[in-house]
Structure formats: C-alpha cells, structure tokens
Tab-separated table of C-alpha atoms in Angstrom:
chain	number	residue	atom	x	y	z
U	1	MET	CA	81.921	43.543	57.929
U	2	TYR	CA	79.940	43.490	61.274
U	3	ILE	CA	81.337	41.104	63.874
U	4	LEU	CA	80.118	39.928	67.052
U	5	PHE	CA	83.081	39.199	69.576
U	6	ALA	CA	82.235	37.209	72.756
U	7	GLU	CA	85.000	37.349	75.400
U	8	ASP	CA	84.789	38.006	79.093
U	9	ASN	CA	88.401	39.440	79.436
U	10	ARG	CA	88.248	43.186	79.118
U	11	THR	CA	91.908	43.626	77.914
U	12	VAL	CA	91.295	41.113	75.196
U	13	GLN	CA	88.140	42.858	74.419
U	14	LEU	CA	89.672	46.153	73.833
U	15	ILE	CA	92.753	44.792	71.968
U	16	HIS	CA	90.481	43.155	69.339
U	17	LYS	CA	88.090	45.942	69.139
U	18	GLU	CA	91.020	48.116	68.141
U	19	ILE	CA	92.261	45.445	65.549
U	20	PHE	CA	88.786	45.103	64.084
U	21	HIS	CA	88.201	48.847	63.928
U	22	SER	CA	91.393	49.286	62.242
U	23	LEU	CA	90.493	47.122	59.293
U	24	GLY	CA	87.128	49.006	59.148
U	25	PHE	CA	85.033	46.278	60.611
U	26	ARG	CA	82.238	47.072	63.064
U	27	VAL	CA	81.801	45.247	66.147
U	28	ASP	CA	79.690	44.484	69.003
U	29	ILE	CA	81.223	42.880	72.341
U	30	ALA	CA	79.480	40.525	74.448
U	31	SER	CA	80.958	39.427	77.711
U	32	ASN	CA	79.434	36.112	78.168
U	33	GLY	CA	77.304	33.780	76.456
U	34	ILE	CA	73.968	35.136	77.707
U	35	GLU	CA	74.881	38.606	76.190
U	36	ALA	CA	76.016	36.886	72.754
U	37	VAL	CA	72.597	35.160	72.366
U	38	ASN	CA	70.681	38.333	73.239
U	39	LEU	CA	72.726	40.363	70.964
U	40	VAL	CA	71.823	38.020	68.013
U	41	ARG	CA	68.199	37.716	69.030
U	42	ASP	CA	67.702	41.550	68.854
U	43	ASN	CA	69.778	42.133	65.713
U	44	THR	CA	68.739	39.504	63.130
U	45	LYS	CA	70.745	39.226	60.066
U	46	LYS	CA	73.152	41.948	61.293
U	47	TYR	CA	76.225	39.803	61.899
U	48	ASP	CA	78.666	38.615	59.170
U	49	LEU	CA	80.432	36.501	61.724
U	50	CYS	CA	80.935	35.784	65.192
U	51	VAL	CA	84.286	35.134	67.096
U	52	MET	CA	83.316	33.099	70.243
U	53	ASP	CA	85.496	32.403	73.339
U	54	VAL	CA	84.555	29.130	75.262
U	55	GLU	CA	85.315	29.876	78.960
U	56	MET	CA	82.900	32.663	79.781
U	57	PRO	CA	80.737	33.209	82.982
U	58	LYS	CA	76.984	32.614	83.161
U	59	MET	CA	76.939	30.707	79.812
U	60	ASN	CA	79.797	29.148	77.928
U	61	GLY	CA	80.501	29.738	74.249
U	62	LEU	CA	79.553	26.422	72.985
U	63	GLU	CA	76.311	26.526	74.657
U	64	ALA	CA	75.727	29.884	73.365
U	65	THR	CA	76.462	28.663	69.878
U	66	ARG	CA	74.055	25.923	70.195
U	67	ILE	CA	71.455	28.513	71.049
U	68	ILE	CA	72.407	30.972	68.374
U	69	ARG	CA	71.964	28.279	65.609
U	70	LYS	CA	68.363	27.641	66.796
U	71	ILE	CA	67.142	31.209	67.091
U	72	SER	CA	69.060	32.974	63.946
U	73	SER	CA	69.552	32.729	60.290
U	74	TYR	CA	72.981	31.380	59.413
U	75	PHE	CA	76.278	33.217	59.776
U	76	PRO	CA	79.756	31.457	60.608
U	77	ILE	CA	80.964	31.223	64.154
U	78	LEU	CA	84.611	30.880	64.743
U	79	VAL	CA	85.510	29.469	68.136
U	80	TYR	CA	88.358	31.150	69.759
U	81	SER	CA	90.003	29.537	72.895
U	82	SER	CA	93.238	29.135	74.708
U	83	ASP	CA	92.262	25.461	75.334
U	84	ASP	CA	92.882	23.498	72.143
U	85	SER	CA	90.859	20.583	73.616
U	86	TYR	CA	87.681	22.351	72.079
U	87	GLU	CA	89.030	21.832	68.676
U	88	SER	CA	87.512	18.408	68.681
U	89	THR	CA	83.939	19.472	69.978
U	90	TYR	CA	83.316	22.873	68.503
U	91	TYR	CA	81.637	21.367	65.306
U	92	LYS	CA	79.008	19.305	67.341
U	93	SER	CA	77.837	22.878	68.743
U	94	GLY	CA	77.129	24.166	65.425
U	95	ALA	CA	80.367	26.495	64.924
U	96	ASP	CA	82.289	26.574	61.750
U	97	ALA	CA	85.906	26.539	62.735
U	98	PHE	CA	88.450	26.766	65.571
U	99	VAL	CA	91.513	28.892	66.076
U	100	PRO	CA	93.707	29.032	69.326
U	101	LYS	CA	94.022	32.243	71.086
U	102	GLY	CA	97.896	33.464	70.590
U	103	ILE	CA	97.609	33.454	67.081
U	104	THR	CA	98.753	36.732	65.371
U	105	PRO	CA	96.062	39.281	64.675
U	106	SER	CA	96.971	38.840	60.662
U	107	THR	CA	96.193	35.008	61.119
U	108	LEU	CA	92.924	35.400	62.927
U	109	ILE	CA	91.767	38.065	60.381
U	110	THR	CA	93.109	35.772	57.412
U	111	ARG	CA	90.728	32.978	58.952
U	112	ILE	CA	88.025	35.121	59.347
U	113	LYS	CA	87.786	36.432	55.732
U	114	LYS	CA	88.171	32.998	54.643
U	115	LEU	CA	85.019	32.085	56.641
U	116	VAL	CA	82.939	34.846	55.456
U	117	VAL	CA	81.176	34.058	52.130
U	118	LYS	CA	78.168	35.355	50.330
U	119	THR	CA	76.061	34.996	47.374
U	120	TYR	CA	75.068	37.950	45.209
U	121	LYS	CA	71.732	38.972	43.673
U	122	LEU	CA	71.336	41.204	40.856
U	123	THR	CA	68.521	44.034	41.588
U	124	LYS	CA	67.408	46.566	39.040
U	125	GLN	CA	65.538	49.922	39.599
U	126	HIS	CA	65.039	51.576	36.555
U	127	ASN	CA	68.475	51.784	34.847
U	128	ASP	CA	70.454	51.255	38.234
U	129	PHE	CA	71.959	47.995	38.492
U	130	THR	CA	73.086	46.699	42.063
U	131	PHE	CA	74.420	43.546	43.314
U	132	LYS	CA	73.113	42.896	46.892
U	133	GLU	CA	75.135	40.685	48.879
U	134	ALA	CA	73.385	37.669	51.002
U	135	MET	CA	74.517	35.259	53.557
U	136	PRO	CA	74.520	31.604	52.955
U	137	MET	CA	71.268	29.623	53.759
U	138	ASP	CA	73.203	27.172	56.085
U	139	ARG	CA	76.503	25.681	56.811
U	140	GLN	CA	76.425	23.282	53.873
U	141	HIS	CA	75.743	26.245	51.407
U	142	ALA	CA	78.644	28.136	53.188
U	143	GLN	CA	80.917	25.325	52.368
U	144	GLU	CA	79.781	25.209	48.691
U	145	LEU	CA	80.524	28.936	48.651
U	146	LYS	CA	84.058	28.512	50.135
U	147	ARG	CA	85.123	25.856	47.710
U	148	LEU	CA	83.959	28.444	44.881
U	149	LYS	CA	85.836	31.228	46.578
U	150	GLU	CA	89.193	29.242	46.614
U	151	LYS	CA	88.706	28.961	42.821
U	152	GLY	CA	88.183	32.618	42.318
U	153	LEU	CA	84.431	32.121	41.884
U	154	VAL	CA	81.116	33.470	43.220
U	155	LYS	CA	77.452	32.472	42.967
U	156	VAL	CA	75.080	35.242	41.543
U	157	SER	CA	71.397	35.239	41.229
U	158	PHE	CA	69.758	36.949	38.167
U	159	GLY	CA	66.319	36.457	39.044
U	160	THR	CA	63.686	33.786	38.184
U	161	ASN	CA	64.306	33.318	34.386
U	162	VAL	CA	67.696	31.192	35.403
U	163	SER	CA	69.080	29.270	38.114
U	164	ASP	CA	71.970	30.728	40.190
U	165	LEU	CA	75.066	31.020	37.984
U	166	VAL	CA	78.741	30.582	39.053
U	167	LEU	CA	80.916	33.424	37.868
U	168	HIS	CA	84.205	34.769	38.013
U	169	LYS	CA	84.896	36.882	41.172
U	170	ASN	CA	85.213	40.270	39.014
U	171	ALA	CA	82.081	39.485	37.084
U	172	THR	CA	79.630	41.388	39.050
U	173	ASN	CA	82.042	44.510	38.586
U	174	LYS	CA	82.176	43.694	34.757
U	175	ILE	CA	78.420	43.813	34.437
U	176	SER	CA	78.110	46.942	36.608
U	177	HIS	CA	80.861	48.764	34.341
U	178	ASP	CA	79.332	47.465	31.083
U	179	PHE	CA	75.894	48.634	31.771
U	180	ILE	CA	76.570	51.828	33.877
U	181	ALA	CA	80.269	53.240	32.750
U	182	LYS	CA	79.958	51.915	29.146
U	183	LYS	CA	76.412	52.120	28.735
U	184	GLN	CA	76.307	48.816	26.899
U	185	HIS	CA	72.816	47.036	26.319
U	186	ILE	CA	74.347	43.428	26.686
U	187	SER	CA	77.067	42.050	29.026
U	188	ILE	CA	78.787	38.783	28.321
U	189	PHE	CA	80.365	36.542	30.681
U	190	LEU	CA	80.914	32.742	31.501
U	191	ASN	CA	78.955	30.513	33.793
U	192	HIS	CA	81.603	28.187	35.315
U	193	ASP	CA	78.980	25.351	36.247
U	194	GLU	CA	81.390	22.354	36.405
U	195	ASP	CA	78.787	20.111	34.802
U	196	ARG	CA	77.338	22.482	32.073
U	197	PRO	CA	79.471	25.589	31.458
U	198	THR	CA	77.970	28.193	29.358
U	199	ARG	CA	78.418	31.679	27.736
U	200	CYS	CA	75.905	34.049	29.095
U	201	GLU	CA	74.565	37.263	27.637
U	202	LEU	CA	72.577	39.338	30.216
U	203	TYR	CA	70.329	41.874	28.421
U	204	LYS	CA	70.149	45.192	30.326
U	205	GLU	CA	66.569	46.266	29.172
U	206	PHE	CA	65.045	42.982	30.295
U	207	CYS	CA	67.259	41.853	32.835
U	208	HIS	CA	67.340	38.491	30.953
U	209	VAL	CA	69.913	36.082	30.634
U	210	THR	CA	70.612	33.710	27.808
U	211	GLN	CA	72.950	30.977	27.752
U	212	THR	CA	75.091	29.113	24.814
U	213	TYR	CA	76.548	25.742	26.381
U	214	LEU	CA	80.046	25.167	25.778
U	215	ASP	CA	81.980	22.018	25.015
U	216	GLU	CA	85.243	21.181	26.880
U	217	GLU	CA	87.479	22.985	24.310
U	218	GLU	CA	85.321	25.916	23.965
U	219	TYR	CA	85.260	26.289	27.807
U	220	LYS	CA	88.903	25.868	28.303
U	221	ASP	CA	89.741	28.547	25.679
U	222	GLU	CA	87.281	31.119	26.620
U	223	SER	CA	88.093	30.678	30.396
U	224	VAL	CA	91.622	31.767	29.487
U	225	GLN	CA	90.389	34.888	27.741
U	226	GLU	CA	88.148	35.686	30.403
U	227	ARG	CA	90.562	35.486	33.215
U	228	GLU	CA	92.693	37.923	31.372
U	229	GLU	CA	89.929	40.239	30.690
U	230	MET	CA	88.688	40.025	34.200
U	231	GLU	CA	91.870	41.499	35.702
U	232	GLN	CA	90.799	44.949	34.642
U	233	TYR	CA	87.504	44.710	36.927
U	234	THR	CA	88.884	44.474	40.455
U	235	SER	CA	86.750	47.396	41.194
U	236	ARG	CA	83.154	48.736	40.439
U	237	THR	CA	84.354	52.476	40.229
U	238	LEU	CA	85.784	52.187	36.890
U	239	THR	CA	85.204	54.839	34.034
U	240	PRO	CA	85.234	53.877	30.469
U	241	ASP	CA	88.807	55.441	29.961
U	242	ASP	CA	90.050	53.003	32.291
U	243	ILE	CA	89.365	50.068	29.738
U	244	ASP	CA	91.223	49.597	26.476
C-alpha cells in the first residue's frame, strides 16, 4: 500500500512514517497542502490513500483535497485532524472519511484498511493467469466496493465476454490455484450478484466464463458449500498437496 501523508508537524510525520513502514506500507510525506497537491500531480495513480491534516501552512488540507479531486483519478482521502469541527465539512471537499488525531495507531490503520478497496481484473499471457488490482472509478464506486467487502465479497472483471462478477474474497486465489497449481482446465465458483446469482465456469484455454442461473434454494445451498471450500484459499501460494 502506498500512502500520501500530509502533515506539517515534524514529530507527527516521523511517528506515522515509522508506523506505516512497520506494516510494510510505503509513504510520501507532504508538509503542507501545496506539497500534497504537487505530489499527486507528479505521481498519477501512485497512491492507494491519503491521510490529510487540515491546519497546514500555505494551503490547508480541505483546499488541497478539493484540488486533488480535480487533477487526479480517484483514491480515498482520510481527513485527520485534532479539530473535530471538520467532521461536518470534510465530505464537501471531496474527502471520504474523518478521524480525530489522538486515536490509537491500530484504530487508524483499521480505518485506512477499511477505506482502501479495489476491483480485480484477470489478465492472461500464455498460461500465466494474473489478477491485477485497480482503484475504484469514483467515490460512489468505492462505496459499492466497501459494501461488498463488508460481506466478504469482491468485484472481478474477466474481460469483454461477461460483465463484472461479484465473487467470494478468496475466489481469485482459488482460480489461480486451479489453473496454476492443480493445472485444471476449468475453475468453478459462484457469482454473488444479489439480483441474478449464478454458478460460473471459467475455461482456462479461452479465458471464457459461462454462467448457470440459480434459484433461491440452489444459491443458498451452494453458497454454504462454497464458504467452506474457500477457507482453503486464503493465499495464492498453495501447492496441490495443500488441498484435500
């Protein structure tokens, strides 16, 4: 995860930089709003999230947020201030959430992880299958993905032959394992679309998905079975011996 941290207090910068690095996050530091805007302008599509202080010299965080929303593709911005009066105004600037300074580092990290949501796109080169992550298109799209995330679901694109599917959060791991570790030619999983749930078959050779629509009872039964199976696929580094 790559974070932009906009904060003018040097001590606060150093403390948070250490926290982010300890979790494996990369971080760029901006000491005022102008620096934050320039970093975003010079690094298009680089950041996964921005933690934005409000009271900073030269340009405050809310003004910086308004400009960033005009010059950059979407990424979540978390307003981080000791003045909780900004909680009622952050949304108008284009920010996504507010947290007060003084919360524990673990609470801050939890809020950050909750805000960062992505879609997945299957790409195929020869027999190599890779799922690439992509940021939401806008705030509305991000909110949709967050609702799915709370249910343990993700949205995945398989190309032009099928609309984006709503899958179990471990389904991309299962597909990678089926095709790469087990060398299967078909991977089967569920599309959890609320309106039209389906059983999907992804064909390795053609990277093509076929779908069978499920009635309410079929979907309920198969969802239970899938949840149990998906517990095996928390990682994409499995070997065939790891699966019963």
